[in-house]
CSV table of C-alpha atoms in Angstrom, one decimal:
chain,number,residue,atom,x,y,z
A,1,UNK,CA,-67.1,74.7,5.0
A,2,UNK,CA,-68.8,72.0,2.9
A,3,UNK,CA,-68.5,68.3,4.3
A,4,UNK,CA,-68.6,65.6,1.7
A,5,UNK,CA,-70.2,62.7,2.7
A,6,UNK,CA,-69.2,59.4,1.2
A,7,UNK,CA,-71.8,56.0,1.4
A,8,UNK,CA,-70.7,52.6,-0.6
A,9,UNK,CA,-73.7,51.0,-1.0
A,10,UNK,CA,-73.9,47.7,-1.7
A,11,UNK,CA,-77.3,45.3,-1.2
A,12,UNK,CA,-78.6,47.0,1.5
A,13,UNK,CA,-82.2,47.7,0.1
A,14,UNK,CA,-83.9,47.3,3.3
A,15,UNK,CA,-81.5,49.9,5.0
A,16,UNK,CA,-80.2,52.7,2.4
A,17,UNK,CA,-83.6,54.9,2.4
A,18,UNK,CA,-83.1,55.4,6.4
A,19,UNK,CA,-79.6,55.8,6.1
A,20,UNK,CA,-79.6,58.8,3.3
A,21,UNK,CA,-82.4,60.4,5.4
A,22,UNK,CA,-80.0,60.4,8.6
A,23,UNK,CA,-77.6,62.3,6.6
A,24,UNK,CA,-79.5,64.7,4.6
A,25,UNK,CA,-81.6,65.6,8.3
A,26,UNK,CA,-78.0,66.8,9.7
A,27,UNK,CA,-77.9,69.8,11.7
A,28,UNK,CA,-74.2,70.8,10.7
A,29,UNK,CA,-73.1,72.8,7.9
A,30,UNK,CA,-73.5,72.6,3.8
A,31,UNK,CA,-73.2,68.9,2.5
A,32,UNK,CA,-73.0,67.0,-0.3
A,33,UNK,CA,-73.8,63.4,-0.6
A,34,UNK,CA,-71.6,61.2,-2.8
A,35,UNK,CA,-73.6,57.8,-3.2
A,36,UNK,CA,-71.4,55.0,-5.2
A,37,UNK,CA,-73.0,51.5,-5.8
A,38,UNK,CA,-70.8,48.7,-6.0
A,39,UNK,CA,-73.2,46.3,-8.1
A,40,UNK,CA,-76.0,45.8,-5.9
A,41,UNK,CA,-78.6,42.8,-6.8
A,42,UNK,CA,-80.9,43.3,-4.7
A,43,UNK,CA,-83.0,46.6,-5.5
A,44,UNK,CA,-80.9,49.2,-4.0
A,45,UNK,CA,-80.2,50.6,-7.5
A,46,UNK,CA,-83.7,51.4,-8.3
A,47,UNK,CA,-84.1,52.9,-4.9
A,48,UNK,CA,-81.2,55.1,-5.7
A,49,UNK,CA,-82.2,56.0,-9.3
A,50,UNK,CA,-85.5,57.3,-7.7
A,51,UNK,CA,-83.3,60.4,-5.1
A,52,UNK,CA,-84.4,63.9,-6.2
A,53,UNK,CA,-82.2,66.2,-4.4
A,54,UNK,CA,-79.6,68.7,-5.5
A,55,UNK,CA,-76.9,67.2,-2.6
A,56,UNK,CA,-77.4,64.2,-3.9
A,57,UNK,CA,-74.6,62.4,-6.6
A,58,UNK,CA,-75.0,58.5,-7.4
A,59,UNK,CA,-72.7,56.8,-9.4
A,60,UNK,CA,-74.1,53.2,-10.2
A,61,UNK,CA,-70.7,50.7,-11.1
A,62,UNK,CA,-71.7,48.3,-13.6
A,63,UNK,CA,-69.9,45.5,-11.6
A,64,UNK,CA,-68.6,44.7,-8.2
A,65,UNK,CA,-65.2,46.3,-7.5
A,66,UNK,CA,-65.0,45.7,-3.7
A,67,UNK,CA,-65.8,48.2,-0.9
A,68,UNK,CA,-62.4,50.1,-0.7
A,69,UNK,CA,-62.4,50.2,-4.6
A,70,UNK,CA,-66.1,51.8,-4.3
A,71,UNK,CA,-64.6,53.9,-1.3
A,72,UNK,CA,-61.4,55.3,-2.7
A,73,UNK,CA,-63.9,56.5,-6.6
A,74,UNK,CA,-66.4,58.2,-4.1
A,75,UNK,CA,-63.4,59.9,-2.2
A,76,UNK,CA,-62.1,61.2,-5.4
A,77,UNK,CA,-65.7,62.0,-6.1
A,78,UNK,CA,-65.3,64.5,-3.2
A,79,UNK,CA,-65.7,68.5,-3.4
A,80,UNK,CA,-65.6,69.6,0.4
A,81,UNK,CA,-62.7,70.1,2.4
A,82,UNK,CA,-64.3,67.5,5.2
A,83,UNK,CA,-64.9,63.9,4.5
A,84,UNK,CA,-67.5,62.1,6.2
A,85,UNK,CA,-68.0,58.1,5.9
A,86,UNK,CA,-71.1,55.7,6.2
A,87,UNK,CA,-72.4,52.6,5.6
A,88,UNK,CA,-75.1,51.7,3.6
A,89,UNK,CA,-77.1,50.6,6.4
A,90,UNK,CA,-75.9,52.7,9.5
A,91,UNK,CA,-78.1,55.6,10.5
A,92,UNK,CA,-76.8,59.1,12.5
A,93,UNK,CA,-77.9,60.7,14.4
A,94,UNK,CA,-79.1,64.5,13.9
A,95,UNK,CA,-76.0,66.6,15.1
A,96,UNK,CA,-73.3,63.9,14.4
A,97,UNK,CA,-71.6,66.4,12.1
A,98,UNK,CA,-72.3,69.6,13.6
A,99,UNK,CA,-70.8,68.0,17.3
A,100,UNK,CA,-67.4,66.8,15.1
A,101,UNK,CA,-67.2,70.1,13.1
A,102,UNK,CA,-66.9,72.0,16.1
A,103,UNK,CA,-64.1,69.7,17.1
A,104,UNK,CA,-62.2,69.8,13.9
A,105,UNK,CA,-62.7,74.3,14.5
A,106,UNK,CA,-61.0,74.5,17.6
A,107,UNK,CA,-58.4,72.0,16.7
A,108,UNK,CA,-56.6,72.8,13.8
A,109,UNK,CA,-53.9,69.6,14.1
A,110,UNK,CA,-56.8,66.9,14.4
A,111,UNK,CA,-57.0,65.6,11.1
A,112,UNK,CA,-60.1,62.9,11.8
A,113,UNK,CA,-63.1,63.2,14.4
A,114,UNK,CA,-64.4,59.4,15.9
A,115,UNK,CA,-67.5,58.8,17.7
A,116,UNK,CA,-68.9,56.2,20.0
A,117,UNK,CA,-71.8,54.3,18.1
A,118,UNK,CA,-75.2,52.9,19.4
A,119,UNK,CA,-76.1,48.7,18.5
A,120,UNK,CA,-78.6,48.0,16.6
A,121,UNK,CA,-80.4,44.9,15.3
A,122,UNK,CA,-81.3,44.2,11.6
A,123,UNK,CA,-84.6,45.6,12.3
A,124,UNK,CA,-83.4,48.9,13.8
A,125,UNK,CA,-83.9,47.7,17.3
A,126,UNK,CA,-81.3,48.4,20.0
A,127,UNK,CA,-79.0,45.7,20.9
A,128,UNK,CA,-79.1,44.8,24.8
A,129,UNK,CA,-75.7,44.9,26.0
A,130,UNK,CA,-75.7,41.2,26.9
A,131,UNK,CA,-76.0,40.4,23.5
A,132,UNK,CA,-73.0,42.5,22.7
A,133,UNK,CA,-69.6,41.5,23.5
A,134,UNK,CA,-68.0,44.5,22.0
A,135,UNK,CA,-70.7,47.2,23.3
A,136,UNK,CA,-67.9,49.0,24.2
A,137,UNK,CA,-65.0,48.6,21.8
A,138,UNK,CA,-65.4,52.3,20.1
A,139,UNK,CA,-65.5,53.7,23.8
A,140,UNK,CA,-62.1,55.2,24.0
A,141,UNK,CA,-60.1,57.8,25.7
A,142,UNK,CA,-57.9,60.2,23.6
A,143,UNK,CA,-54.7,60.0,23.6
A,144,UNK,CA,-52.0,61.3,21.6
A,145,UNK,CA,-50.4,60.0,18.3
A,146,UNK,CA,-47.8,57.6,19.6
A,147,UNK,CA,-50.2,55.8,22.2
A,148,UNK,CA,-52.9,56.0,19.9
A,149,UNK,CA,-50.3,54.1,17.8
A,150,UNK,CA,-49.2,51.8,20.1
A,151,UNK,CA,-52.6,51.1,21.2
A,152,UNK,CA,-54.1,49.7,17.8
A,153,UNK,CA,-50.8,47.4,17.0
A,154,UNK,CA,-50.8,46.0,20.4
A,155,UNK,CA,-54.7,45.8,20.8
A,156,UNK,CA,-56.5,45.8,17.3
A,157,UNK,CA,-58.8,48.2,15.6
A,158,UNK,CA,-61.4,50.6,18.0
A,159,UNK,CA,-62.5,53.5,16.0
A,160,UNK,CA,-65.5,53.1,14.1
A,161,UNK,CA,-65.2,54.0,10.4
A,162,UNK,CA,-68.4,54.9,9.5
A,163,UNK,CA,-68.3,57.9,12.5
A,164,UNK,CA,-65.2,59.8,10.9
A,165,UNK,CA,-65.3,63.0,9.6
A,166,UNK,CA,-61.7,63.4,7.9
A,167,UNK,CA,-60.0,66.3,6.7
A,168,UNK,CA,-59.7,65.4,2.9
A,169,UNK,CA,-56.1,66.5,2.4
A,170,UNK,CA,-55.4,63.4,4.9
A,171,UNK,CA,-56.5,61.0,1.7
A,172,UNK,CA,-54.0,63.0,-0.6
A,173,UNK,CA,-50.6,62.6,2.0
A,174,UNK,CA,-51.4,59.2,3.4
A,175,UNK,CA,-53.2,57.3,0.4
A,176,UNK,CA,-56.3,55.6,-0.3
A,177,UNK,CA,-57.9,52.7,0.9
A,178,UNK,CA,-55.8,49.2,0.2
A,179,UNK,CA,-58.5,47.2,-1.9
A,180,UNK,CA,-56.2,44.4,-1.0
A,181,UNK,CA,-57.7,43.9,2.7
A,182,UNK,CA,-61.0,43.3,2.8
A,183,UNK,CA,-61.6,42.9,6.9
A,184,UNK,CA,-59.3,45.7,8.4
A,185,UNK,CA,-58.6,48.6,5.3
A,186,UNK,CA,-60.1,51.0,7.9
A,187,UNK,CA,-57.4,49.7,10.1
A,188,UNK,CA,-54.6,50.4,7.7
A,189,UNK,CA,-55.8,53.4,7.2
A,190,UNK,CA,-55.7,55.0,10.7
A,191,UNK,CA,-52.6,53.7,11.2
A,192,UNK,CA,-51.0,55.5,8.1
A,193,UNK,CA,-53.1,58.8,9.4
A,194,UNK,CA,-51.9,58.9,12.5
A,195,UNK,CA,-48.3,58.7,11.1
A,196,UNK,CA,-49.2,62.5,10.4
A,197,UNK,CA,-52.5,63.6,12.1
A,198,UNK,CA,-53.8,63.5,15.6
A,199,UNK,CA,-57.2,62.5,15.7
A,200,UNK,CA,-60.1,62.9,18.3
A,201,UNK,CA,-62.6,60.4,19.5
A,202,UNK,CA,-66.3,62.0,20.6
A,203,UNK,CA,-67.7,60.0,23.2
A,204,UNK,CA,-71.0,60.3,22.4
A,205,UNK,CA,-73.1,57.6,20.8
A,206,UNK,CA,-73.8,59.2,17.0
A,207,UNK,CA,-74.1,56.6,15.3
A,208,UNK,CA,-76.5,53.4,15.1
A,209,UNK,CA,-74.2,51.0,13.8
A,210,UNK,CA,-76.0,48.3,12.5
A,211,UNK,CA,-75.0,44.7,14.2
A,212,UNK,CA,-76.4,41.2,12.0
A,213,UNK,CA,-77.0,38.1,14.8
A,214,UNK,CA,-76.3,35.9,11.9
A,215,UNK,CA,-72.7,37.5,11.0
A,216,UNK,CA,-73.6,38.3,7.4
A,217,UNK,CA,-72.2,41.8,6.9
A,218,UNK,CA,-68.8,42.3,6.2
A,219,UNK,CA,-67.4,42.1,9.6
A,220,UNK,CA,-69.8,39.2,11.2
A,221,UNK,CA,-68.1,37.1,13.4
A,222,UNK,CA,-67.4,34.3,11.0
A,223,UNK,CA,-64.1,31.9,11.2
A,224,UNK,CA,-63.3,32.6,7.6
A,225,UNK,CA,-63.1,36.3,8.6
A,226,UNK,CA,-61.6,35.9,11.5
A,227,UNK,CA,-58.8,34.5,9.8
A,228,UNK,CA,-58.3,36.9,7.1
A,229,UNK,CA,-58.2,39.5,10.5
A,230,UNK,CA,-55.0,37.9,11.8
A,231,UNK,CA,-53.9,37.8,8.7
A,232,UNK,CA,-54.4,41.1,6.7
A,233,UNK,CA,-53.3,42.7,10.9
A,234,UNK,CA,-50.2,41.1,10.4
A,235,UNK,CA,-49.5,43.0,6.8
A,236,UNK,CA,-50.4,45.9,8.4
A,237,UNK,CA,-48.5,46.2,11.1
A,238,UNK,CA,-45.4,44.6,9.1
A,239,UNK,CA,-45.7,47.8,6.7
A,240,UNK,CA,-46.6,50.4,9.5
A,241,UNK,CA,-43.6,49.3,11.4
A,242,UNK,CA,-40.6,49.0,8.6
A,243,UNK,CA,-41.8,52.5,7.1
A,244,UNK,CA,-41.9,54.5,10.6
A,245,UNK,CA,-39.4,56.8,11.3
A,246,UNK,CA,-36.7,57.1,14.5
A,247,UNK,CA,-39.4,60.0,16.1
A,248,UNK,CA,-42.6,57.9,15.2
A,249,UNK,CA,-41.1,55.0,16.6
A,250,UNK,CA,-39.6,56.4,20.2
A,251,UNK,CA,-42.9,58.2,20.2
A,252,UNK,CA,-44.7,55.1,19.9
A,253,UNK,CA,-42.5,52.0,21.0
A,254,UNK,CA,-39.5,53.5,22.9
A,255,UNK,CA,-36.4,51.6,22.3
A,256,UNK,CA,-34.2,49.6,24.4
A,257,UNK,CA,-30.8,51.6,23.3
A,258,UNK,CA,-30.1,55.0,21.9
A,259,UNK,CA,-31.0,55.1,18.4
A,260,UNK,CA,-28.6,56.4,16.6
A,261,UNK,CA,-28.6,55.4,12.7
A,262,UNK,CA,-30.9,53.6,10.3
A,263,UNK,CA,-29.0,50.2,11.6
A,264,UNK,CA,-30.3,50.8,15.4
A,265,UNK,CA,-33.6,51.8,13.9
A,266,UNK,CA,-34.0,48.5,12.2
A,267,UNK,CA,-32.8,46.3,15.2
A,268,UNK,CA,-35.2,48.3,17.4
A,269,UNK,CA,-38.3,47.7,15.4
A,270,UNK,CA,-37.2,43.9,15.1
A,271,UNK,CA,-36.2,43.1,18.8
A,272,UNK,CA,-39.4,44.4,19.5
A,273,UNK,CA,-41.6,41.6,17.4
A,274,UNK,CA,-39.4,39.1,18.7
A,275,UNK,CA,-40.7,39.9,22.3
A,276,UNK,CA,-43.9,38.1,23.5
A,277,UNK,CA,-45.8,41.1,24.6
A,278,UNK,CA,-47.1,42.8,21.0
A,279,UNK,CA,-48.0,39.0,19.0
A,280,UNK,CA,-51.1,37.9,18.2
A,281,UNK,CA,-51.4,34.1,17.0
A,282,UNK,CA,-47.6,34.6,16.6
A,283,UNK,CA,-47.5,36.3,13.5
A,284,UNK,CA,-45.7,39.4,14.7
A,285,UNK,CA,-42.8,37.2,16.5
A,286,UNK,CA,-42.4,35.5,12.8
A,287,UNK,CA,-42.1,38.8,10.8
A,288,UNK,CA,-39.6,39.4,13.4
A,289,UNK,CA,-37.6,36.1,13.0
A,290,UNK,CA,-37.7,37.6,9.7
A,291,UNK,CA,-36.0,40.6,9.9
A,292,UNK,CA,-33.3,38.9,11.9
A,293,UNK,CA,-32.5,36.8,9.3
A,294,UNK,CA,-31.8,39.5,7.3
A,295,UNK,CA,-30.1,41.7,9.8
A,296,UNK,CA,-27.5,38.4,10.5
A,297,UNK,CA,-26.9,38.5,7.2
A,298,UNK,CA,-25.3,41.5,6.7
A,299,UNK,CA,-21.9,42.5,8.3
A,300,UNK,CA,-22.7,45.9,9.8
A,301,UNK,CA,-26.1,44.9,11.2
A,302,UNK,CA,-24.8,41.7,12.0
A,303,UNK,CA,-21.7,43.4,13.8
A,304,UNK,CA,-24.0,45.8,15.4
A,305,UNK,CA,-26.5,43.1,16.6
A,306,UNK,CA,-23.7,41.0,18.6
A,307,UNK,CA,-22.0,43.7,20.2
A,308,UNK,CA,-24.7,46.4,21.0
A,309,UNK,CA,-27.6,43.8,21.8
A,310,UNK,CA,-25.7,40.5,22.6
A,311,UNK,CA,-27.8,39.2,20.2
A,312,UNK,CA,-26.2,37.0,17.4
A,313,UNK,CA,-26.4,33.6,15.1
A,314,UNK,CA,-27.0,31.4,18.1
A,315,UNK,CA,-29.4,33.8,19.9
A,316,UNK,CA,-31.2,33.5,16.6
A,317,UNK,CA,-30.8,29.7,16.2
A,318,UNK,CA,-32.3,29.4,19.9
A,319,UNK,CA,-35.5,31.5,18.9
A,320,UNK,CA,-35.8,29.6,15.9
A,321,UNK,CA,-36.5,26.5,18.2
A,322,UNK,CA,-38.2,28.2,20.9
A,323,UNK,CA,-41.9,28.0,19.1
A,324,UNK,CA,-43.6,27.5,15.5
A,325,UNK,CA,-46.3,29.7,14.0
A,326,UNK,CA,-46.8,26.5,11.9
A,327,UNK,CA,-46.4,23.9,15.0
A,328,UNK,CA,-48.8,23.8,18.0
A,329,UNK,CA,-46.3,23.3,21.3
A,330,UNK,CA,-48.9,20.4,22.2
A,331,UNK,CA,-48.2,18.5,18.8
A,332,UNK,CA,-44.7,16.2,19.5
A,333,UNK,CA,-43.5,16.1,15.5
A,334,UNK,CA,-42.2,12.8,14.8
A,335,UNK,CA,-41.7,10.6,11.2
A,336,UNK,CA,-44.9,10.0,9.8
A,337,UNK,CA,-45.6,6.8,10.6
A,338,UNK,CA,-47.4,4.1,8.4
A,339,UNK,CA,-48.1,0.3,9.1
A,340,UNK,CA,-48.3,-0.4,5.3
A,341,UNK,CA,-47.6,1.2,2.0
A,342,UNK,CA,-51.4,2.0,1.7
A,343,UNK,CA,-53.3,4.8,2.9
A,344,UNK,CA,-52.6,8.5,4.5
A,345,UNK,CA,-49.9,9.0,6.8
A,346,UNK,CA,-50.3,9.6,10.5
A,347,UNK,CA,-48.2,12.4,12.9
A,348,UNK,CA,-47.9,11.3,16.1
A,349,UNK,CA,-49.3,13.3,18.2
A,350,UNK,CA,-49.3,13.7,22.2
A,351,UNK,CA,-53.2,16.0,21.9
A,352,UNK,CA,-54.9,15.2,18.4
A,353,UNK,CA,-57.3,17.7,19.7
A,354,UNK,CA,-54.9,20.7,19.5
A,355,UNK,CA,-54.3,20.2,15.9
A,356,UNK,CA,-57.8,19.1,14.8
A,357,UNK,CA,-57.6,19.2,10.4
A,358,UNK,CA,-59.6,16.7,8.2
A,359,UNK,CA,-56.2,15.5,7.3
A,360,UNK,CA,-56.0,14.3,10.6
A,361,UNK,CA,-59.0,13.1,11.8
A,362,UNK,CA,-58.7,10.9,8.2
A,363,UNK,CA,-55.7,9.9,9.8
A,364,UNK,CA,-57.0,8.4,12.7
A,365,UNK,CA,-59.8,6.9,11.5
A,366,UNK,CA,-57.4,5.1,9.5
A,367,UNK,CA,-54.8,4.3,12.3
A,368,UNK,CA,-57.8,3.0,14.2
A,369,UNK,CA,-59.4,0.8,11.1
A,370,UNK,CA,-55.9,-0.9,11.1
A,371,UNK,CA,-55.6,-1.7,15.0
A,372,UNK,CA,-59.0,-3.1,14.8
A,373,UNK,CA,-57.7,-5.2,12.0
A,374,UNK,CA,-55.0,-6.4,13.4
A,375,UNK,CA,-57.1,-7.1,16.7
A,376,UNK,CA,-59.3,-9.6,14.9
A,377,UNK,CA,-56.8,-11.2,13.0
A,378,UNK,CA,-54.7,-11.5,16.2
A,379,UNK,CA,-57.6,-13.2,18.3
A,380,UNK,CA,-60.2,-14.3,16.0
A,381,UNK,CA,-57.7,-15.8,13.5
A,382,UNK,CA,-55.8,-17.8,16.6
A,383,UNK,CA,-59.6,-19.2,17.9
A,384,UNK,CA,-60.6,-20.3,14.6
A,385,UNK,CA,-57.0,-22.0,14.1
């Protein structure tokens, strides 16, 4: 059975010898490595050009496409009926594929194989675990395809994408990598597997997975990136939920009625983002609000809503109030207020340090440039009078 292992490298000079040497040192069975470079600056190109080996297939882009664009061209690159995946500047080790083959053997309905993953510093040095806040993200127990479901919209991403070995049919029924998310495509993409596969985590440490201290790989700990997280999670989830199915969803979610048409489906899915329990900065509860909207605006749904679920306009109006994605509870929204015509204008707020935006602290600096103003012409004006 060949495996087909796919690397998108991209200015990882320092790294990609080691990381093709891992590979091509596997124990397992017949491989073929599929190498595609998405625009590199930095020398990785010429390392490439210089690989003499008949397992070996390089396809150098001209220009930067983005990592699920180089991803998805190696994927259809692919001959073997296995799909392996590794970064640029992660090592394996030695029987990583031979220990997931034997998985994917016995167990013809697993469609992808995880593994846990070693830490390792820019220099190839292990990570102390102090250092490591998510040492132990990718350590997981196996469950089956509705928790495993339930698990990643409630809790996030933990399985590693450069440990899978992935049957490739999975790529032809579920689809390719969404070059529109840059922080969590592996994310989407588990999701939309397990709508049709169960998987398997190994929980042995295969993989070095390579960890920056100064967050500048893809997934460092940066606030621009941990924004686009929330963000492209909340997509995700949004499209995972409206497109499951009544089994995928009582397999997953459970419901709080019997389902019995489309309608209940629907209502399900969207009393269960209004809950509290499955939000994250509130962006599940507001795709909800969302959905209700909708839902109210339609006769049957609307019909169905008020007398299966009690739930109707004024239910809706009172969750509209209830909190803001947009509106932290501590801010206390009021008319801007403004002591002239001149300058920005101030909200009045009861905490300015739980809504802390250059707009505001401009505010304030103005606010308090006009008290002192007003404080010396009030006292200094009446003394010199």
């Amino acid at each position: 059975m060949l495996i087909s292992v796919v690397v998108p490298s991209y200015n990882h000079a320092p790294y990609i010898s080691q990381t093709i040497s891992s590979i091509l040192s596997q124990t397992s069975a017949p491989l073929e490595l599929i190498i595609v470079d998405d625009g590199s600056s930095d020398g990785s190109r010429d390392i490439l050009k210089k690989i003499d080996d008949p397992r070996v297939r390089i396809n150098l882009l001209e220009k930067n496409v983005g990592a699920c664009a180089a991803m998805n061209i190696a994927v259809q690159m692919t001959r073997g009926d296995l799909v392996a995946v590794c970064n640029s500047d992660d090592l394996w080790e030695p029987n990583k594929l031979e220990r997931q083959l034997a998985v994917i053997h016995r167990s013809p309905q697993i469609g992808a194989v995880f593994t846990n993953v070693s830490w390792i510093d820019q220099d190839g040095t292990n990570v102390p675990k102090d250092r490591k806040v998510l040492w132990n993200v990718f350590t997981q127990p196996n469950r089956s395809r509705g928790q495993w479901t339930n698990k990643l919209v409630l809790k996030g991403n933990c399985l590693c994408h450069p440990s899978v070995l992935i049957r490739r049919e999975a790529y032809d029924r579920v689809g390719y990598y969404d070059n529109r998310f840059r922080q969590l495509p592996d994310y989407d993409m588990w999701l939309r597997v397990l709508q049709k596969y169960d998987i398997f985590v190994l929980d042995e440490r295969l993989v070095k997975f390579r960890w920056f201290a100064n967050a500048s790989n893809a997934s460092g700990a940066t606030s621009t990136n941990a924004r686009r997280d929330v963000n492209e999670r909340a997509l995700i989830v949004r499209n995972l939920i409206a497109s499951m199915d009544t089994e995928s969803w009582l397999n997953s979610f459970g419901s709080t009625k019997p389902i019995e048409d489309d309608t209940d489906l629907r209502i399900e899915k969207t009393l269960y983002l209004l809950d509290s329990a499955p939000n994250i900065e509130g962006l599940y509860r507001n795709i909800g609000l969302e959905w209700a909207y909708e839902l109210l605006g339609t006769p049957v749904s609307a019909r169905r809503l008020e007398e299966k679920y009690a739930f109707n306009a004024l239910t809706f109006q009172k969750l509209m109030g209830a909190k803001c994605l947009w509106l932290p509870e501590s801010v206390s929204p009021q008319p801007a207020l403004r002591s002239d015509a001149s300058g920005p204008p101030l909200e009045a707020v009861t905490d300015p340090r739980a809504f802390r935006t250059p707009e505001l602290i401009e505010a304030l600096k103005y606010r308090f440039k006009l008290s002192a103003r007003r404080l010396t012409k009030r006292y200094l004006g009446k003394r010199s009078g």
